[in-house]
Coordinates of N, CA and C in Angstrom, one line a residue:
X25 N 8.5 2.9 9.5 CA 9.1 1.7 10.1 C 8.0 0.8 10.8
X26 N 7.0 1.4 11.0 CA 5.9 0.5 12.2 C 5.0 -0.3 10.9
X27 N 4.8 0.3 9.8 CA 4.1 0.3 9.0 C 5.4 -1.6 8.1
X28 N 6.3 -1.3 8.0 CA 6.9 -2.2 7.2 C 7.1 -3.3 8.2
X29 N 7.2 -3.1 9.8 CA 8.2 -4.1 10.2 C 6.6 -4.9 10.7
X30 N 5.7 -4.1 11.0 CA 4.2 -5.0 11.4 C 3.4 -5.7 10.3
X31 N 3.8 -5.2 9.2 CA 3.2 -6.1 8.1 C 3.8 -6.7 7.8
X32 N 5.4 -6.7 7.6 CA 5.7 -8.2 7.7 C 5.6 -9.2 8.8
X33 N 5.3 -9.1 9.8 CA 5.1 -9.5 11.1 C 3.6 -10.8 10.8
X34 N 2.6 -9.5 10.1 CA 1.7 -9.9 10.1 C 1.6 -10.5 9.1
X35 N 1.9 -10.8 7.4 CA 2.5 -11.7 6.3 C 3.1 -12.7 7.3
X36 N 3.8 -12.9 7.9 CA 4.5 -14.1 8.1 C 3.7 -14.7 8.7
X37 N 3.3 -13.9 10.3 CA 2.0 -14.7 11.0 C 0.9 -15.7 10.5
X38 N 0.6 -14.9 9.8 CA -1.0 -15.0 8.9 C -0.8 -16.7 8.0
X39 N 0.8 -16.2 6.9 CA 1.2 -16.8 6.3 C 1.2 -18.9 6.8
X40 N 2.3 -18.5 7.9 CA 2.7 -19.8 8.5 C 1.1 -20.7 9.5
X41 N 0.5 -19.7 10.2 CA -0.7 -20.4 10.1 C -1.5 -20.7 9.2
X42 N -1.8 -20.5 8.2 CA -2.8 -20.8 7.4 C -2.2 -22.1 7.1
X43 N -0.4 -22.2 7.0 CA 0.1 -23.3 6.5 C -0.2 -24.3 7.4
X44 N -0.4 -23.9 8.6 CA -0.4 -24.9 9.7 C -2.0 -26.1 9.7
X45 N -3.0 -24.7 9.5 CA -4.0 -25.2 9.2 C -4.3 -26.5 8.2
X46 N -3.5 -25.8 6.9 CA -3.7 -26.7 5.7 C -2.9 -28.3 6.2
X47 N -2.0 -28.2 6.6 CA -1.2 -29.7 7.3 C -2.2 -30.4 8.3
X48 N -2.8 -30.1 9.4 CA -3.4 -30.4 10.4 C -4.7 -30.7 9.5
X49 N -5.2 -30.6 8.1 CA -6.4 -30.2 7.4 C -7.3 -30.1 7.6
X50 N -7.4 -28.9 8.7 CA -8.4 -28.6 9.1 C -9.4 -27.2 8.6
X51 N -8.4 -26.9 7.3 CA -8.7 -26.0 6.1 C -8.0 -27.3 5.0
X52 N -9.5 -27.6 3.9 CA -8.9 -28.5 2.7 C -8.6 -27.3 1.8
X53 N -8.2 -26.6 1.3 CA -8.1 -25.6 0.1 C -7.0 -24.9 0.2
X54 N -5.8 -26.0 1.4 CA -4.8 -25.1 1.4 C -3.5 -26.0 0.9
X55 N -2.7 -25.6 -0.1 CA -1.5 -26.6 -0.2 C -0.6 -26.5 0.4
X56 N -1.0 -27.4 1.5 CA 0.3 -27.7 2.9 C 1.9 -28.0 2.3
X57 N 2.0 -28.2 1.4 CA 3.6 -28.4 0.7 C 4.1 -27.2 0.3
X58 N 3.4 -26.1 0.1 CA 3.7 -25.0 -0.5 C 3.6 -23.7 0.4
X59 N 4.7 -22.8 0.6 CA 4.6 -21.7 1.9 C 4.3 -20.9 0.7
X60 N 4.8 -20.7 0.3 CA 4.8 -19.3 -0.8 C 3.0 -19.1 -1.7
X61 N 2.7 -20.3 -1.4 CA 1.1 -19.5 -1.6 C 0.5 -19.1 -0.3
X62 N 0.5 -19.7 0.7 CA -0.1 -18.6 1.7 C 0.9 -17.9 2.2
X63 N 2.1 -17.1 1.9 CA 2.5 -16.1 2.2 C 1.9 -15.1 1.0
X64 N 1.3 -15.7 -0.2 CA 0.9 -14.4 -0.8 C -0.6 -13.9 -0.6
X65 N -1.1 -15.0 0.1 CA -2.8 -15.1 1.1 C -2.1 -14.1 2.1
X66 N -1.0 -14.4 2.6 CA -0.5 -13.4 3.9 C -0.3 -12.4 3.3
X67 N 0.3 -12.3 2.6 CA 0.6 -10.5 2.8 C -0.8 -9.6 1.6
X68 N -1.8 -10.2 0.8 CA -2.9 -9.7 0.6 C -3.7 -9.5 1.6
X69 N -3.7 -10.1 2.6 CA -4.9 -9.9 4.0 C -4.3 -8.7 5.0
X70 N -2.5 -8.7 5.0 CA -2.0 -8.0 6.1 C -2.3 -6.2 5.8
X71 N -3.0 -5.9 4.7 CA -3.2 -4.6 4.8 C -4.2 -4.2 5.2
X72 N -4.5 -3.1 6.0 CA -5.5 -2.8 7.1 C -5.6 -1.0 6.3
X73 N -6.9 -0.9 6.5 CA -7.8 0.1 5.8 C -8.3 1.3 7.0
X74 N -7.9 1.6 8.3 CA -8.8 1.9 9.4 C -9.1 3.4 9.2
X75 N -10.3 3.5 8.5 CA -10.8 4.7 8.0 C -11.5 5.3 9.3
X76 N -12.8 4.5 9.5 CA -13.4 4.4 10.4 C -13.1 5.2 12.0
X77 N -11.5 3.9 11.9 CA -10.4 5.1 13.3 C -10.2 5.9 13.0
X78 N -9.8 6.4 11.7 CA -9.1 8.2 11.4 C -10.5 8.8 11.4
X79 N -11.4 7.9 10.8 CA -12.4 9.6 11.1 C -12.9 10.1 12.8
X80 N -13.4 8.9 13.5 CA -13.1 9.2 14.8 C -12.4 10.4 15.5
X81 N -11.2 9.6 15.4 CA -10.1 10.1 16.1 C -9.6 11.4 15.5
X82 N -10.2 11.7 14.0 CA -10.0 13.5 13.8 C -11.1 14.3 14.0
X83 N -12.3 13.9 14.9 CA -13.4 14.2 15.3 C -12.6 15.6 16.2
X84 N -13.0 17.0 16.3 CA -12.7 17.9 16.8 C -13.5 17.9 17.8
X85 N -13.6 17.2 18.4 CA -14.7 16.8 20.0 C -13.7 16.0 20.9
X86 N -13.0 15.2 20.1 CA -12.3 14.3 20.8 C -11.2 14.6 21.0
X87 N -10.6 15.8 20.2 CA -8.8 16.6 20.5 C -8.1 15.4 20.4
X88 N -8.1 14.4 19.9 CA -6.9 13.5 19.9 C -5.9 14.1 19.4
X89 N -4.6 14.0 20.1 CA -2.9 13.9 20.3 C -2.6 13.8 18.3
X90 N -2.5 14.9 18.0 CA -2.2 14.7 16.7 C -1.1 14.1 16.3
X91 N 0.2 14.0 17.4 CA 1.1 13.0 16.4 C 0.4 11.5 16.3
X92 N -0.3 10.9 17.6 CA -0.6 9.7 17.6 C -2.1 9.7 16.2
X93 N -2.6 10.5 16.0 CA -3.1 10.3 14.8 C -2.1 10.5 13.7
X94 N -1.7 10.9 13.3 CA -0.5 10.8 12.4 C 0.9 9.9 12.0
X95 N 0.6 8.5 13.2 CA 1.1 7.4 12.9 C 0.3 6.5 12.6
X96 N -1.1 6.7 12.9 CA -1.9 5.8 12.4 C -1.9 6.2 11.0
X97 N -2.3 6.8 10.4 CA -2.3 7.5 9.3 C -1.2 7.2 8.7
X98 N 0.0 7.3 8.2 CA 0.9 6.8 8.3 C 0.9 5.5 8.0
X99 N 0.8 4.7 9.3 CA 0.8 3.3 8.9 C 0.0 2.9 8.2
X100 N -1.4 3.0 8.1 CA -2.2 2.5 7.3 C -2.1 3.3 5.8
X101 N -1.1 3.9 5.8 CA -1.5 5.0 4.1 C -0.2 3.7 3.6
X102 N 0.9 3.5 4.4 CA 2.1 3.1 3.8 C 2.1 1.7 4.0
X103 N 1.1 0.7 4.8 CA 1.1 -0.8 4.8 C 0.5 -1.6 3.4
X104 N 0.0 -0.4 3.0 CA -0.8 -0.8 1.7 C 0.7 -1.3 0.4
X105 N 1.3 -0.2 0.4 CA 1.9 -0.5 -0.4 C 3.2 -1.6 0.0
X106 N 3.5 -1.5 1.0 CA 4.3 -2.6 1.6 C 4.0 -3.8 1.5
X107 N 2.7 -3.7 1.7 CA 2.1 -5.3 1.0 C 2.1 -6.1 0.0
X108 N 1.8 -5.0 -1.0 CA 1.7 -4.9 -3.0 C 3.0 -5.4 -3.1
X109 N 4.5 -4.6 -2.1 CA 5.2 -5.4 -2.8 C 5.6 -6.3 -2.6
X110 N 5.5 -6.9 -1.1 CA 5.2 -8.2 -0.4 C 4.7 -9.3 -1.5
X111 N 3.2 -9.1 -1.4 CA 2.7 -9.9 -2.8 C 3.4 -9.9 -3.8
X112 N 4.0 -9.3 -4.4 CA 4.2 -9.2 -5.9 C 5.8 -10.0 -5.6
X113 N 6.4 -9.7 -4.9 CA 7.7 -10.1 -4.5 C 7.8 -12.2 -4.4
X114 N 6.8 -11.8 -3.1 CA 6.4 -13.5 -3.3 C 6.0 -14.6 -4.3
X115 N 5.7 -13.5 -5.3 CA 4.2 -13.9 -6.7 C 5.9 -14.7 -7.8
X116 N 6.9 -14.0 -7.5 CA 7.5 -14.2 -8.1 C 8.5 -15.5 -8.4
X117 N 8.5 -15.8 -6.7 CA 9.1 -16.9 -6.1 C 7.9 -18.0 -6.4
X118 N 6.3 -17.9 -6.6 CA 5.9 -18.9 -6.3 C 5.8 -20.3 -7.2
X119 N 5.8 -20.9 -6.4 CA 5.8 -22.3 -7.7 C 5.2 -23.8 -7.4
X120 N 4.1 -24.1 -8.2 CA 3.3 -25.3 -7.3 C 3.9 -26.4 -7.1
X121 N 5.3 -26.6 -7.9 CA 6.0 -27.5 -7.9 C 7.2 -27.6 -7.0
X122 N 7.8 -26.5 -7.1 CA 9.5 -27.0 -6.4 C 9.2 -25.5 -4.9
X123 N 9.6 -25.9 -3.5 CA 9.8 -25.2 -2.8 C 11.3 -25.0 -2.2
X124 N 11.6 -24.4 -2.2 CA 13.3 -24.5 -1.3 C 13.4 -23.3 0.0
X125 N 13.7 -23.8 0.9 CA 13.9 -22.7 2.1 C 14.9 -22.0 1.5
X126 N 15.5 -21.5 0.5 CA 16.3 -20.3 0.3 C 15.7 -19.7 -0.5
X127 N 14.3 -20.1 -0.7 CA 13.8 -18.8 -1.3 C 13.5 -17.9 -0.4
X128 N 12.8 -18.0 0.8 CA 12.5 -17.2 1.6 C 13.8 -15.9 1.6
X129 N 14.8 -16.3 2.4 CA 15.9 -14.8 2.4 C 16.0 -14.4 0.8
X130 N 15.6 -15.4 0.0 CA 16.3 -14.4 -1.7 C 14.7 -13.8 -1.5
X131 N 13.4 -13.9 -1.0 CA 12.3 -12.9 -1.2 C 12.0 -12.0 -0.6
X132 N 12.7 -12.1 0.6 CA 13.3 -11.2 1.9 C 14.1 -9.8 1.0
X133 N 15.3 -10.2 0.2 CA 16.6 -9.8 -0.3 C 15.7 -8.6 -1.4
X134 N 14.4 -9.4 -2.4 CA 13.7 -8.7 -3.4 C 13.4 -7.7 -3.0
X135 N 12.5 -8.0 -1.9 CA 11.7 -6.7 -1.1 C 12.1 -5.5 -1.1
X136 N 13.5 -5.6 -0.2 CA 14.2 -4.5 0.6 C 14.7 -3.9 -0.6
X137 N 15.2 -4.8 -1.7 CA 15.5 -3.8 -2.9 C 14.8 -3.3 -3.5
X138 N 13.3 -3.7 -4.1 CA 12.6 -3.4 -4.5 C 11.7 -2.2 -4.0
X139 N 11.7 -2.2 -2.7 CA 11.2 -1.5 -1.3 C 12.1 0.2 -1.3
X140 N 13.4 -0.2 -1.1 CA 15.2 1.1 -1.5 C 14.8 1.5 -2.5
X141 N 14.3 1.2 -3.7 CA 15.2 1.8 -5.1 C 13.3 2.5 -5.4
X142 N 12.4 1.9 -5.6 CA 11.2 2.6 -5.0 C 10.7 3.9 -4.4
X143 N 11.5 3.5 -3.1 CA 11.9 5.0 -2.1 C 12.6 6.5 -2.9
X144 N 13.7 5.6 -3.6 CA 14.7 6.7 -4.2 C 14.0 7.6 -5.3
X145 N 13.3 6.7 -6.8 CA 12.8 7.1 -7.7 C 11.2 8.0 -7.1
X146 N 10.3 7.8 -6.5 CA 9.4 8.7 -5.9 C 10.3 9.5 -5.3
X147 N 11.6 10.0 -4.4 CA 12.3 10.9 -3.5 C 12.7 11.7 -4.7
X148 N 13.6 11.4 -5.6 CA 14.0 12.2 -6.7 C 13.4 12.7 -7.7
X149 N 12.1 12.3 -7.9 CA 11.3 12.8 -8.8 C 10.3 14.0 -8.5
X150 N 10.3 13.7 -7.2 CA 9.7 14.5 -6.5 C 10.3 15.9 -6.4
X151 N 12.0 15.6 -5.9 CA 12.6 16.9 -5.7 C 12.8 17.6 -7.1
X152 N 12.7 17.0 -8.2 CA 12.7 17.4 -9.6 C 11.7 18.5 -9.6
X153 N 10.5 17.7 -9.6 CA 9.6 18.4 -9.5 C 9.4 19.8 -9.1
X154 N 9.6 19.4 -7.9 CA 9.6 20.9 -6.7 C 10.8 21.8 -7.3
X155 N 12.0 21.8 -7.7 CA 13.2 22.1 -8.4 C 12.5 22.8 -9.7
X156 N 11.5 22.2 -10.8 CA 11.4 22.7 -11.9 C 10.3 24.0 -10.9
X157 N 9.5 23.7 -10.4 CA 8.1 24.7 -9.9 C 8.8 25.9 -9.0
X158 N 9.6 26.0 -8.4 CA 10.4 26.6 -7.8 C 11.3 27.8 -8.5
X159 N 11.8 27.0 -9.8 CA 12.6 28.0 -10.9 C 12.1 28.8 -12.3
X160 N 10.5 28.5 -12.0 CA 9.8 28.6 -13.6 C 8.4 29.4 -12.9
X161 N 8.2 29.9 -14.1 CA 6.5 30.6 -14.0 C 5.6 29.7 -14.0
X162 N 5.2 29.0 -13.7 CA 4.6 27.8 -13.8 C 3.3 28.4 -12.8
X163 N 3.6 29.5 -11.6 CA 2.5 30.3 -11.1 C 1.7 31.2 -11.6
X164 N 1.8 31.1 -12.6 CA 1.1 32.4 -13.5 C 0.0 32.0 -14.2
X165 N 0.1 30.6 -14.4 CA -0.4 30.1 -15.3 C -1.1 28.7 -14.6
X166 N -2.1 29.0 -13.7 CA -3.0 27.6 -12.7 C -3.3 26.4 -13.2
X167 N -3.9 26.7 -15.0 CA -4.2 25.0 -15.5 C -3.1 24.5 -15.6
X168 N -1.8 25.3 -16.1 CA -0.9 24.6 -16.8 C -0.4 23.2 -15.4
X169 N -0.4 24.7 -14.2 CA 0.1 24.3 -12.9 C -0.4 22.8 -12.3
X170 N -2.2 23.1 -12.6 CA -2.2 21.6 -12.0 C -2.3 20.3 -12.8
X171 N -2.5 20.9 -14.3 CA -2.1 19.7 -14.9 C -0.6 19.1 -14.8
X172 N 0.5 19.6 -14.6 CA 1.6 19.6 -14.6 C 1.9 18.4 -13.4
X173 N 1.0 19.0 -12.2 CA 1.4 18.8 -11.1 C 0.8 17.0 -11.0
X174 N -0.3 16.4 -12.2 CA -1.0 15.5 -11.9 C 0.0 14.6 -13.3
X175 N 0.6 14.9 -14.0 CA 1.6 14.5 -14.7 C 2.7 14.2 -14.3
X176 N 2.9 15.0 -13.0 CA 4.2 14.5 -12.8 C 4.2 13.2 -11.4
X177 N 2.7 13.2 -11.2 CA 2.5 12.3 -9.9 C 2.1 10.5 -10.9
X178 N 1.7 11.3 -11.9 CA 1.6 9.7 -12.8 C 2.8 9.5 -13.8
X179 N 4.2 10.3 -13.9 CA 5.0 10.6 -14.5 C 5.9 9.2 -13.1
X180 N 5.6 9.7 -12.0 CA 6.8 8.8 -11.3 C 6.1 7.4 -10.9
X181 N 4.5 7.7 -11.2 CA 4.0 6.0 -11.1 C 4.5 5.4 -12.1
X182 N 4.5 5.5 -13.3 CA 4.7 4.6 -14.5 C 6.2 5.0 -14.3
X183 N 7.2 5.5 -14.3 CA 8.6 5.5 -14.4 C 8.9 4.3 -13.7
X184 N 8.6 4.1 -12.1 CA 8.5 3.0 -11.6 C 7.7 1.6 -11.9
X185 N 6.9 1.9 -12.3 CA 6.7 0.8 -13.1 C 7.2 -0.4 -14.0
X186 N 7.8 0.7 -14.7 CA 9.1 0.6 -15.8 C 10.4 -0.2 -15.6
X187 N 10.7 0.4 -14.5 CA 11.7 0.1 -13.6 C 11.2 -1.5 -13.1
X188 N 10.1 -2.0 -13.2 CA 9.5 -2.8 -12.2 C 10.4 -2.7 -10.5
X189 N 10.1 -1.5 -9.9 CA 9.5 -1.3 -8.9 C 8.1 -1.3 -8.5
X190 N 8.1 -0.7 -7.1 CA 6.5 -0.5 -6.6 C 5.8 0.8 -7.1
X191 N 5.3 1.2 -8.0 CA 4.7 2.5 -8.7 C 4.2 3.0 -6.9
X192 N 3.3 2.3 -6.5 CA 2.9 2.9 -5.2 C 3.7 3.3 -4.6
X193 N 4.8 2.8 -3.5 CA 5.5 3.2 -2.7 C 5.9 4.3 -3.4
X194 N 6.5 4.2 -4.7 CA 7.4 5.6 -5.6 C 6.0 6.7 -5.4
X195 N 5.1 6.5 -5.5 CA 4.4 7.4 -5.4 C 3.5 7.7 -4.3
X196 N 3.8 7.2 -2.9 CA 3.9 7.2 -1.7 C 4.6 8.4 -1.7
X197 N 6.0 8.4 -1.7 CA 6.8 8.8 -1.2 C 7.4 10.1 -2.2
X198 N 6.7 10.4 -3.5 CA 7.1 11.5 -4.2 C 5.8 12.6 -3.8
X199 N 4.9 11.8 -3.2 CA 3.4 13.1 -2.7 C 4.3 13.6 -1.5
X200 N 4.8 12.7 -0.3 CA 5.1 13.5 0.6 C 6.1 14.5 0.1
X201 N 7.0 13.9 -0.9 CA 8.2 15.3 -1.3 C 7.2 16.3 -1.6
X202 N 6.2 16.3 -3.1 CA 5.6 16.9 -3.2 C 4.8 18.2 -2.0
X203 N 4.7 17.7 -1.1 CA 3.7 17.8 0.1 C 4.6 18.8 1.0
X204 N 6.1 18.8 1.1 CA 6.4 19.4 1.8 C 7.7 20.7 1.1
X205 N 7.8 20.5 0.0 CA 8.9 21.3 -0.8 C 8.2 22.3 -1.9
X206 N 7.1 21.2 -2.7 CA 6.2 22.0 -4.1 C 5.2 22.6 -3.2
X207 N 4.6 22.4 -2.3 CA 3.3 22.8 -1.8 C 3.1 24.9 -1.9
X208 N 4.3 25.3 -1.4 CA 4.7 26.5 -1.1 C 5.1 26.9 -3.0
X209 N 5.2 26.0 -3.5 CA 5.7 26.9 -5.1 C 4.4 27.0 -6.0
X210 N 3.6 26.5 -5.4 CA 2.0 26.8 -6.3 C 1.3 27.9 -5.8
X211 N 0.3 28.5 -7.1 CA -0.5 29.6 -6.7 C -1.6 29.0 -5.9
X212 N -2.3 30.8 -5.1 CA -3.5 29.8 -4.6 C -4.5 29.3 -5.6
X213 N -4.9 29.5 -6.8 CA -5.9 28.4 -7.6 C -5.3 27.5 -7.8
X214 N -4.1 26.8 -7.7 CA -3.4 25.7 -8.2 C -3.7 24.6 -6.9
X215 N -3.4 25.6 -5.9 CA -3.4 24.7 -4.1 C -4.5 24.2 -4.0
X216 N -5.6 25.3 -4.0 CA -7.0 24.7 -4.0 C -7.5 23.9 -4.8
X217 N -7.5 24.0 -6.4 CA -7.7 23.0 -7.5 C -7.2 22.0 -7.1
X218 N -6.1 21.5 -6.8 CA -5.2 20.1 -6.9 C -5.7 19.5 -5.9
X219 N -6.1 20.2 -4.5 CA -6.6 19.6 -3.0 C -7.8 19.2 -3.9
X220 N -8.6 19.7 -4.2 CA -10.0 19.4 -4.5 C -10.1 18.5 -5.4
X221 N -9.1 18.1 -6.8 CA -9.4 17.2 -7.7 C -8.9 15.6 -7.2
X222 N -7.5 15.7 -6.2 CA -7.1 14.5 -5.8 C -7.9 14.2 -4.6
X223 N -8.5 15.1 -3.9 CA -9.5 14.5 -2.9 C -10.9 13.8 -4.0
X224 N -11.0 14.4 -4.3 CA -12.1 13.6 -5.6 C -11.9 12.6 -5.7
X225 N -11.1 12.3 -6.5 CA -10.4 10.8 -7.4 C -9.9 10.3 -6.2
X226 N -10.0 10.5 -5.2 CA -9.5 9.6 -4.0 C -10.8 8.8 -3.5
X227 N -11.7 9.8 -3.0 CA -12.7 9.4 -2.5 C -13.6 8.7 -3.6
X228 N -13.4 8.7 -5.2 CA -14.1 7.8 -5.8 C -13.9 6.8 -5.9
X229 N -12.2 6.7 -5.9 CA -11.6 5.6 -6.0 C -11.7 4.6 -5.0
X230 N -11.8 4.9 -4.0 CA -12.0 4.0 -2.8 C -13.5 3.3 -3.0
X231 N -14.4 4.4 -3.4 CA -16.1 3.8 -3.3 C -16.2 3.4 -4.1
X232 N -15.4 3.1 -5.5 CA -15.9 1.9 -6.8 C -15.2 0.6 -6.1
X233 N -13.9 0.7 -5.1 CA -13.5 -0.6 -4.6 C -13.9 -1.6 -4.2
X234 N -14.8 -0.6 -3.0 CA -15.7 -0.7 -2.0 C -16.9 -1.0 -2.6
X235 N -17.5 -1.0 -3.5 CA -18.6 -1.5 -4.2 C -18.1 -2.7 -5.2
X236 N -16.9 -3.2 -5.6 CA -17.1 -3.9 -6.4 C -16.6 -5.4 -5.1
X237 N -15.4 -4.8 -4.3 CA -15.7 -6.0 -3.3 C -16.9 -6.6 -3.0
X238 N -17.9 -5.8 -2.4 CA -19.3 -6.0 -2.0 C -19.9 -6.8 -2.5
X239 N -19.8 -6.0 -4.0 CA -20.6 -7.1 -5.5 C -20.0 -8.4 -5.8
X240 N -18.8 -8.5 -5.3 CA -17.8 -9.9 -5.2 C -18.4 -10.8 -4.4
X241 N -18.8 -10.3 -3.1 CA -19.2 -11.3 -1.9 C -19.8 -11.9 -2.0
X242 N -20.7 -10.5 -2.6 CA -22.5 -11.5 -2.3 C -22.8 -12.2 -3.8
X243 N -22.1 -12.1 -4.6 CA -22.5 -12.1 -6.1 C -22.0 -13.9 -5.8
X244 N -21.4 -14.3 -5.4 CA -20.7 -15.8 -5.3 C -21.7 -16.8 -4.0
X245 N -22.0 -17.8 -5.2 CA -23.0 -18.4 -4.8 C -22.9 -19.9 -4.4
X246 N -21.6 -20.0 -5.3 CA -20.9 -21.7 -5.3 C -20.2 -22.1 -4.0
X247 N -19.8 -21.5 -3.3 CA -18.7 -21.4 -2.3 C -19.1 -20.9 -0.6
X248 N -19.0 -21.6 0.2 CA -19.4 -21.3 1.2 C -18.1 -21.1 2.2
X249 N -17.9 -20.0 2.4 CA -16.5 -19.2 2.8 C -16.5 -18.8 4.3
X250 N -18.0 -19.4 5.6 CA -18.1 -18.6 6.2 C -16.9 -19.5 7.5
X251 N -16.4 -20.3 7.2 CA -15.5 -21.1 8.2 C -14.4 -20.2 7.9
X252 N -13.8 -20.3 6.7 CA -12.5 -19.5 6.6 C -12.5 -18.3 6.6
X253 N -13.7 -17.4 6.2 CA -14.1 -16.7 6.4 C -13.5 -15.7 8.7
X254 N -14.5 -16.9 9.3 CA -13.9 -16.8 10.6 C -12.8 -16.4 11.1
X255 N -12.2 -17.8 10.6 CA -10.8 -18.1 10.8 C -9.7 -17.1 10.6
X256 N -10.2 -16.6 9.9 CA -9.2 -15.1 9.0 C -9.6 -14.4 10.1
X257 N -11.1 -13.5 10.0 CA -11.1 -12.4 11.0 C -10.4 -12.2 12.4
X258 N -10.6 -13.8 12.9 CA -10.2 -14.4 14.4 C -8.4 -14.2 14.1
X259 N -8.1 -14.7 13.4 CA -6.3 -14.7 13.2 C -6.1 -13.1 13.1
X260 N -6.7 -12.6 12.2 CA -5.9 -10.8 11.8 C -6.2 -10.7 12.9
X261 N -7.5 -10.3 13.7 CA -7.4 -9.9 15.6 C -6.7 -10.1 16.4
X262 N -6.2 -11.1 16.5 CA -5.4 -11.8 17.3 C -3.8 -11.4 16.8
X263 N -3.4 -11.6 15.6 CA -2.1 -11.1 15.2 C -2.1 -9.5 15.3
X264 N -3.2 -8.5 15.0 CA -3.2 -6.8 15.6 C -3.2 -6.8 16.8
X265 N -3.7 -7.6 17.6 CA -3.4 -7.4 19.7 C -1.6 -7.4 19.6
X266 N -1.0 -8.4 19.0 CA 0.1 -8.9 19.5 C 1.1 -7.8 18.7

């Protein structure tokens, strides 16, 4: 809930000012007639990454209050995808040519569907899951186990997909089924393998990101970004206080 109702909070924020800016033109690069392109500037900026705070704050020196780590965590695991659909939702509506204030509630209207049916397809694929590992030997046999188990986590990404839903959110939300129903139905080589291969491909994943943003920044030589640049960091601060 903190995670959906603050990102949209922050999409809108983010969104309407940048528009404001572009009108007053005091940013030229922005088309003041058009909301729907900086609402999809808004909701690409509103997702927040705070690694840095979770490592901290799981620092065993500091005993931090584990639920309150555990809504951070939370929020920032699930703002991500709330955004993607944010973006993708708006991406849909946008158009350099015609704007109408009723798109806004029909993009509103996408979301929450898109957002519901998302939730459902990761929820039930998940209990599938846990349902098939639960009734079968599937512990006997560790490779079969964690290949299985990495099949059925890109089994409900692409189903959703399909669906054009959010693959992410569906698969947000089929790890936690996973996480709290299948966890108990695997052997121990299967628990340990699977922690250790998705911590892998996680932590890769993030450092090719993180390296190809980098190589994005600095690699761009035409464009001097450091006003809007500002402007951005100073607004997301100011919209995270509030």
């Amino acid at each position: 809930m903190y995670a959906m109702i603050g990102t949209m909070i922050s999409t809108f924020f983010i969104g309407v000012f940048i528009l404001l800016l572009g009108k007053y033109s005091i940013v030229s690069t922005v088309d003041s007639s058009n909301l729907m392109e900086t609402m999809l500037f808004g909701a690409l900026i509103s997702a927040v990454d705070p690694v840095a705070t979770l490592s901290i704050m799981g620092s065993p020196e500091l005993q931090c209050d584990q639920l309150l780590y555990s809504l951070v965590f939370g929020e920032s695991v699930l703002n991500d995808a709330i955004a993607i659909v944010l973006f993708r939702t708006f991406l849909k509506f946008y158009s350099h040519n015609n704007m109408e204030g009723h798109d806004i509630p029909l993009a509103l209207w996408e979301f929450l569907y898109v957002s519901f049916l998302s939730i459902v397809i990761g929820t039930l694929l998940g209990l599938l899951a846990s349902f098939i590992y639960r009734h079968s030997r599937l512990n006997e046999y560790p490779k079969f186990e964690t290949s299985l188990l990495f099949l059925f986590c890109y089994g409900c990404y692409a189903a959703a997909e399909a669906a054009q839903m959010s693959g992410i959110m569906a698969l947000f939300f089929n790890g936690m089924v996973l996480s709290h129903y299948n966890s108990v139905n695997l052997s121990r080589a299967a628990h340990v393998a699977s922690e250790h291969i998705f911590s892998t491909l996680a932590t890769l994943s993030e450092t090719v990101v993180f390296l190809y943003m980098g190589a994005v920044s600095f690699c761009r030589r035409d464009y001097n970004c450091s006003l809007h640049l500002s402007i951005i960091v100073c607004e997301t601060l100011i919209n995270r206080i509030f």
